[in-house]
CSV table of C-alpha atoms in Angstrom, one decimal:
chain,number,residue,atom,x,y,z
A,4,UNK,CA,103.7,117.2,101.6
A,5,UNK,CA,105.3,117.1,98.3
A,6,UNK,CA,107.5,114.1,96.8
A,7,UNK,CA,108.3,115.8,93.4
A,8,UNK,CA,111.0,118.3,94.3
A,9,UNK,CA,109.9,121.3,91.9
A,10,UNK,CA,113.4,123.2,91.8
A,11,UNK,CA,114.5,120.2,89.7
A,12,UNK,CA,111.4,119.4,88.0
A,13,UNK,CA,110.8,122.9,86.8
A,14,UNK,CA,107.0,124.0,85.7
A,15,UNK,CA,106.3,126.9,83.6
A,16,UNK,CA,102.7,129.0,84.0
A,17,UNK,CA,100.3,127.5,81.5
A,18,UNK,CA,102.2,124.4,81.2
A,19,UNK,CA,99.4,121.6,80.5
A,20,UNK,CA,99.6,119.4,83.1
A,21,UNK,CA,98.7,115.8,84.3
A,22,UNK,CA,98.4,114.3,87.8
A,23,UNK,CA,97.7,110.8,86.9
A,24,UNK,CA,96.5,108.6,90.0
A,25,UNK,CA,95.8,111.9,91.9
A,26,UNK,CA,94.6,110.7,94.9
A,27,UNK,CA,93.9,113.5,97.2
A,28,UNK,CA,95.4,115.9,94.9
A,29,UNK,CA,98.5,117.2,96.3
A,30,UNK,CA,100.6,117.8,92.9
A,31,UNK,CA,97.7,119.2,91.5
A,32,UNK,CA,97.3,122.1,94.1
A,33,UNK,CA,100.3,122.6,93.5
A,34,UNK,CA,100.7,122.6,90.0
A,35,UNK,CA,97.6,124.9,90.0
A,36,UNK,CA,99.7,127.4,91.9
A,37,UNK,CA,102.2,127.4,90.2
A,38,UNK,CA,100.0,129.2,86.9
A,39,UNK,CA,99.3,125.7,85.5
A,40,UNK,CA,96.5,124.4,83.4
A,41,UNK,CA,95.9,120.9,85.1
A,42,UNK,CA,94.4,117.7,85.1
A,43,UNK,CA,94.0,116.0,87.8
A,44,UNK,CA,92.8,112.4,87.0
A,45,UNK,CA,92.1,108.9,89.5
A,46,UNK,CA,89.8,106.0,89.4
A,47,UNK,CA,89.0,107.0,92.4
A,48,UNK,CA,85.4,108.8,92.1
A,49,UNK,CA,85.2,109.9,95.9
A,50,UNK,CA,88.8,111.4,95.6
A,51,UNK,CA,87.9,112.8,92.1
A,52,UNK,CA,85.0,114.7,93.6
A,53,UNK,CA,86.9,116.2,97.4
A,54,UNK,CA,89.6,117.2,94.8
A,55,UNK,CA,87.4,119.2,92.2
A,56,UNK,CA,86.1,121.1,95.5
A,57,UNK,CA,89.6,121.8,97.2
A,58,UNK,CA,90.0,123.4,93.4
A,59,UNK,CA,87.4,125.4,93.2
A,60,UNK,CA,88.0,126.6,96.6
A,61,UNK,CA,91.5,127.7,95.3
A,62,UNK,CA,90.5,129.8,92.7
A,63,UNK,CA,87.8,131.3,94.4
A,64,UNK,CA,90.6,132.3,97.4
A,65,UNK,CA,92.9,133.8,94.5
A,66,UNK,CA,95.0,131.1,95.3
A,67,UNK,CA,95.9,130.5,91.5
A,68,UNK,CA,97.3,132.5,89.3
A,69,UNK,CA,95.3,134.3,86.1
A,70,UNK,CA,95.3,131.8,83.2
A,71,UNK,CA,96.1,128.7,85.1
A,72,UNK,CA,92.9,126.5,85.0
A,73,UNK,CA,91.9,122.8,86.9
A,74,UNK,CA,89.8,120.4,86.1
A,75,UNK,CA,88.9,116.9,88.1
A,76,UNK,CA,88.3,113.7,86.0
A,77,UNK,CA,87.9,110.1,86.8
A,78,UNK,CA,89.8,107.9,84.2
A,79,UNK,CA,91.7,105.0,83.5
A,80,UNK,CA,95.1,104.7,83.8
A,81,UNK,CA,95.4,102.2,81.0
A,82,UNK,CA,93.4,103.9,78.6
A,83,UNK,CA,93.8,107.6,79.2
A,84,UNK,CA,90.9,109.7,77.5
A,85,UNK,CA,93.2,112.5,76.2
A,86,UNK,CA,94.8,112.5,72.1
A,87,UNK,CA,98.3,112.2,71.5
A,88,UNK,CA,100.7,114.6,72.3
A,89,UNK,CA,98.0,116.4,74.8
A,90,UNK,CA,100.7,117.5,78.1
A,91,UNK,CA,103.6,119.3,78.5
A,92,UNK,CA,104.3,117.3,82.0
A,93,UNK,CA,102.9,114.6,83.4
A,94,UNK,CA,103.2,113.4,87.7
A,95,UNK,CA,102.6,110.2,88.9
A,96,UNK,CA,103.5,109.4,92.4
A,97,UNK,CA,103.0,106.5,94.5
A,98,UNK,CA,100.9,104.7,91.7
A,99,UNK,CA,102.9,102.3,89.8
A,100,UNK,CA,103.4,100.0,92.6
A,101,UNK,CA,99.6,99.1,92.6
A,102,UNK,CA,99.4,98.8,88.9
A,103,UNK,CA,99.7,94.7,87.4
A,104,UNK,CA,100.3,96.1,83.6
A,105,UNK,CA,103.0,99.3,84.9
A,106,UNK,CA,104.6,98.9,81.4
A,107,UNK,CA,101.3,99.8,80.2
A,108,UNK,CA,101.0,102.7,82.1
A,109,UNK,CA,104.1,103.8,81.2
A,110,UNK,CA,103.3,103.7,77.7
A,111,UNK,CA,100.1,105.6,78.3
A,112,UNK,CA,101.9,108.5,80.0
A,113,UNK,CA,104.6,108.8,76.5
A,114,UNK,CA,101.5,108.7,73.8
A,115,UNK,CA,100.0,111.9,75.7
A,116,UNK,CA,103.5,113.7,76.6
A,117,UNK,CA,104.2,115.9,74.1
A,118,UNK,CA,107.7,115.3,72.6
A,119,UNK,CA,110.9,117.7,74.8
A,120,UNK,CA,108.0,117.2,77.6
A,121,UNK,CA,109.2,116.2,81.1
A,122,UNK,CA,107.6,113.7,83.4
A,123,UNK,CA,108.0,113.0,87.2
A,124,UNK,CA,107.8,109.1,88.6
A,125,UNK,CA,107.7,108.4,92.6
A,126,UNK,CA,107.4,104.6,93.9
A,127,UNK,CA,108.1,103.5,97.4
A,128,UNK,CA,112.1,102.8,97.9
A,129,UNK,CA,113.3,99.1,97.7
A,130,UNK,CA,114.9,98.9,101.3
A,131,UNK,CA,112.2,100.8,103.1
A,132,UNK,CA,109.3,99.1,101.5
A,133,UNK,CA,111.1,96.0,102.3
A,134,UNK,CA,110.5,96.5,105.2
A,135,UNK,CA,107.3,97.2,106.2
A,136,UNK,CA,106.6,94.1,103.4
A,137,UNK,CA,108.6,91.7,106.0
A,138,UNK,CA,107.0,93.0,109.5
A,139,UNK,CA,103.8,93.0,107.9
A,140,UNK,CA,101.5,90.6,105.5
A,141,UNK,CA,98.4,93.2,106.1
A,142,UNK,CA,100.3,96.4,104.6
A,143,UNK,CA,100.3,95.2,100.9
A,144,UNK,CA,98.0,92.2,100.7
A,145,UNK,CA,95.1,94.3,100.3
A,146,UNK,CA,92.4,94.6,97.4
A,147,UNK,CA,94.3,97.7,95.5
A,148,UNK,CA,97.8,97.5,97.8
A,149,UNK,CA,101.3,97.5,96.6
A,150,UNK,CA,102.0,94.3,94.3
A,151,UNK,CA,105.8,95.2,93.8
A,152,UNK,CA,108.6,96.7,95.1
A,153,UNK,CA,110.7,98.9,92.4
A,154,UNK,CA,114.2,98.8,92.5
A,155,UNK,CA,115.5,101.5,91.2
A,156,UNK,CA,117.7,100.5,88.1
A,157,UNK,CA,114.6,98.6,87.4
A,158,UNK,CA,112.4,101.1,87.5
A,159,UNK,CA,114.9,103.2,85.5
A,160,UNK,CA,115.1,100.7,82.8
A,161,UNK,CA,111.2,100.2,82.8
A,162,UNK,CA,111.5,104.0,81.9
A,163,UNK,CA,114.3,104.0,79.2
A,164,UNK,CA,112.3,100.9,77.7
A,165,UNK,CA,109.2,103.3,77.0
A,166,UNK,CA,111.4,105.8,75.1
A,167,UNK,CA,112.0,108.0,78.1
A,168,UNK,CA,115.3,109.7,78.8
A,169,UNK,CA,115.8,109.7,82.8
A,170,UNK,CA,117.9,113.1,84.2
A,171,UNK,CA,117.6,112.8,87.6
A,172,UNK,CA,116.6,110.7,90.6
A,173,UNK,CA,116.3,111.4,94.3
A,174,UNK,CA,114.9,110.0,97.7
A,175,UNK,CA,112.3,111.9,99.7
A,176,UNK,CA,110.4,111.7,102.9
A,177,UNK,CA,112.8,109.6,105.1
A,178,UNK,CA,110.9,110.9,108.6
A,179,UNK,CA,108.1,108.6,107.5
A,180,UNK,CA,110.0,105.3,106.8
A,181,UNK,CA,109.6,105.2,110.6
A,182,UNK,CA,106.5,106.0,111.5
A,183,UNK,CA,105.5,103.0,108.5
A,184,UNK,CA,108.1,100.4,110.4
A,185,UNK,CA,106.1,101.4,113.2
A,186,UNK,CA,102.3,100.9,112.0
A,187,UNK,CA,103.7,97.7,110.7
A,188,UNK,CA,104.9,96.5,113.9
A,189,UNK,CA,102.3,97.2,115.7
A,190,UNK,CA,99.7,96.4,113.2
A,191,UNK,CA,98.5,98.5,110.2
A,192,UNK,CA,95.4,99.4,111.5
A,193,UNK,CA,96.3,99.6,115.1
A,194,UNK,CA,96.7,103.8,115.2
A,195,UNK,CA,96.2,103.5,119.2
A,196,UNK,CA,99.6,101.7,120.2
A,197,UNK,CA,101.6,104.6,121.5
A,198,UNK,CA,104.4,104.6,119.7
A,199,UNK,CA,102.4,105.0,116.6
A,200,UNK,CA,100.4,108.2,118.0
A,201,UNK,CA,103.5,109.5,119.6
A,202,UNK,CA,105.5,109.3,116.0
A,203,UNK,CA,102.5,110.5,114.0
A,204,UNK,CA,102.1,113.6,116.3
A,205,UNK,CA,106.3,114.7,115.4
A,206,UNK,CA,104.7,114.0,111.5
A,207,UNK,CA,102.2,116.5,111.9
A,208,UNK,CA,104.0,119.1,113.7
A,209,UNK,CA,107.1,118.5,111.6
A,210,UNK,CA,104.5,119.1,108.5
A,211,UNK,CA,102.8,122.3,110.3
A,212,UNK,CA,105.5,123.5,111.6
A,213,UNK,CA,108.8,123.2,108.9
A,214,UNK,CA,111.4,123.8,111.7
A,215,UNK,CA,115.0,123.9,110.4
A,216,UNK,CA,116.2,121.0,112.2
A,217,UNK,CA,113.4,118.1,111.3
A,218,UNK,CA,114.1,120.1,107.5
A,219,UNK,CA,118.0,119.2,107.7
A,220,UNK,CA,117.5,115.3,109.6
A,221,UNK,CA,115.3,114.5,106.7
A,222,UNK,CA,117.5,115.8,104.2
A,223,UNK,CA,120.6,114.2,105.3
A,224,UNK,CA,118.6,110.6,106.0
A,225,UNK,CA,116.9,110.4,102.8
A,226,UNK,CA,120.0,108.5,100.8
A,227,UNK,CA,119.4,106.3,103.6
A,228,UNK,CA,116.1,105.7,104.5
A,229,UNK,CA,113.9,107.9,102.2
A,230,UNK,CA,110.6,106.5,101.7
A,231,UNK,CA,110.1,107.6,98.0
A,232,UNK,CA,112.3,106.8,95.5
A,233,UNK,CA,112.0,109.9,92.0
A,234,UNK,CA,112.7,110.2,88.5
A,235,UNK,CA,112.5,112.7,86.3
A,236,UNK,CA,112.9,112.4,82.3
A,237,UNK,CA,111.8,113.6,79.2
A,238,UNK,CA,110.3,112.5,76.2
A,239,UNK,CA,112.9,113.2,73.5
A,240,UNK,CA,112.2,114.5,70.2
A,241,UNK,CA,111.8,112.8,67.3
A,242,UNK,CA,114.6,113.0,64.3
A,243,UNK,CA,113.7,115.3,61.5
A,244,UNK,CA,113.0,113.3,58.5
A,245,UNK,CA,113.6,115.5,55.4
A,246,UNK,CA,111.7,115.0,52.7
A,247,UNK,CA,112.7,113.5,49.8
């Protein structure tokens, strides 16, 4: 389940890519098929480690195309172990919101974008994540949980403020923003109540499945109640300084 929409955020093969805040790697995979040469990079050790198998699992199905490499790192955020200038593109989705110093972050992701590169941002949408915030203390005040909710001229302003140029936005996933009311209603952890089993059953088919009519409810609910709110923008070039 993707929430960077690919047909606007286009990738080219051997584009150096970075998935920052990974977790279980679905951008990367994704990237990697696409003929990229990717990074894939979370604090998360466990994650780090299931998603460096799932990738060599890939290539050795012939799931990527020639060139296109992956690698699996742990790394911090804040102080990413990569020179300046190092990517062509650069994902990070469903991160920010857990991240005190996000400004930091953000300028983290410019120092290693390469300058005309284009980068991809995802948070949880103001009214949705507001919420699952009011019908439940449990689903963000948790060690590493959500410590903000974006709106989106504020997150768009956060991203202009770093030296980023924003071209597009979107929402995505709005068949989830209930099944999330739900586990909040019912209690975060509480994945027996029926309502919860019964909605995350329809997920899972709806995921298996892709049937035409889930594909066009979601796509005419998501400027209402799309879960993610996305951003794209690029890194503009610098002006030519002649010399004298």
């Amino acid at each position: 389940m993707l929430t960077v929409d690919f047909s606007r955020f286009p990738l080219a093969p051997g584009d150096r890519v970075l998935d920052l805040g990974c977790g279980a790697g679905r951008h990367a995979f994704e990237c990697y098929r696409r003929g990229a040469q990717v990074v894939a990079l979370d604090q998360n050790g466990e994650e780090i480690r299931e998603v460096a198998k799932w990738f060599a699992a890939m290539k050795e199905a012939g799931e990527a195309p020639e060139g296109a490499t992956a690698t699996a790192m742990e790394g911090d955020a804040l102080a990413l172990p990569f020179p300046d200038e190092s990517f062509d593109v650069v994902i990070i989705s469903e991160v920010m919101e857990h991240i005190p110093d996000d400004k930091g972050v953000l300028a983290e992701m410019v120092r290693v974008l390469k300058p005309g590169g284009r980068i991809a941002i995802t948070v949880p949408r103001y009214g949705p994540e507001k919420v699952c915030w009011t019908l439940s203390d449990a689903y963000h005040e948790v060690e590493g949980g959500h410590i903000r909710i974006y709106k989106a001229d504020e997150l768009l302003a956060k991203i202009r403020e770093a030296g980023l140029k924003p071209y597009g936005t979107h929402h995505a996933h709005a068949l989830h923003s209930p099944y999330w009311w739900l586990k909040c209603a019912f209690g975060v952890d509480n994945d027996k109540a029926l309502p919860v089993r019964a909605y995350h059953k329809l997920l899972v088919w709806d995921i298996m499945k892709k049937p035409l009519a889930t594909r066009v409810a979601e796509q005419a609910l998501n400027p209402l109640i799309g879960k993610s709110f996305v951003a794209y923008a690029t890194k503009p070039h610098l002006p030519r300084v002649d010399a004298q």
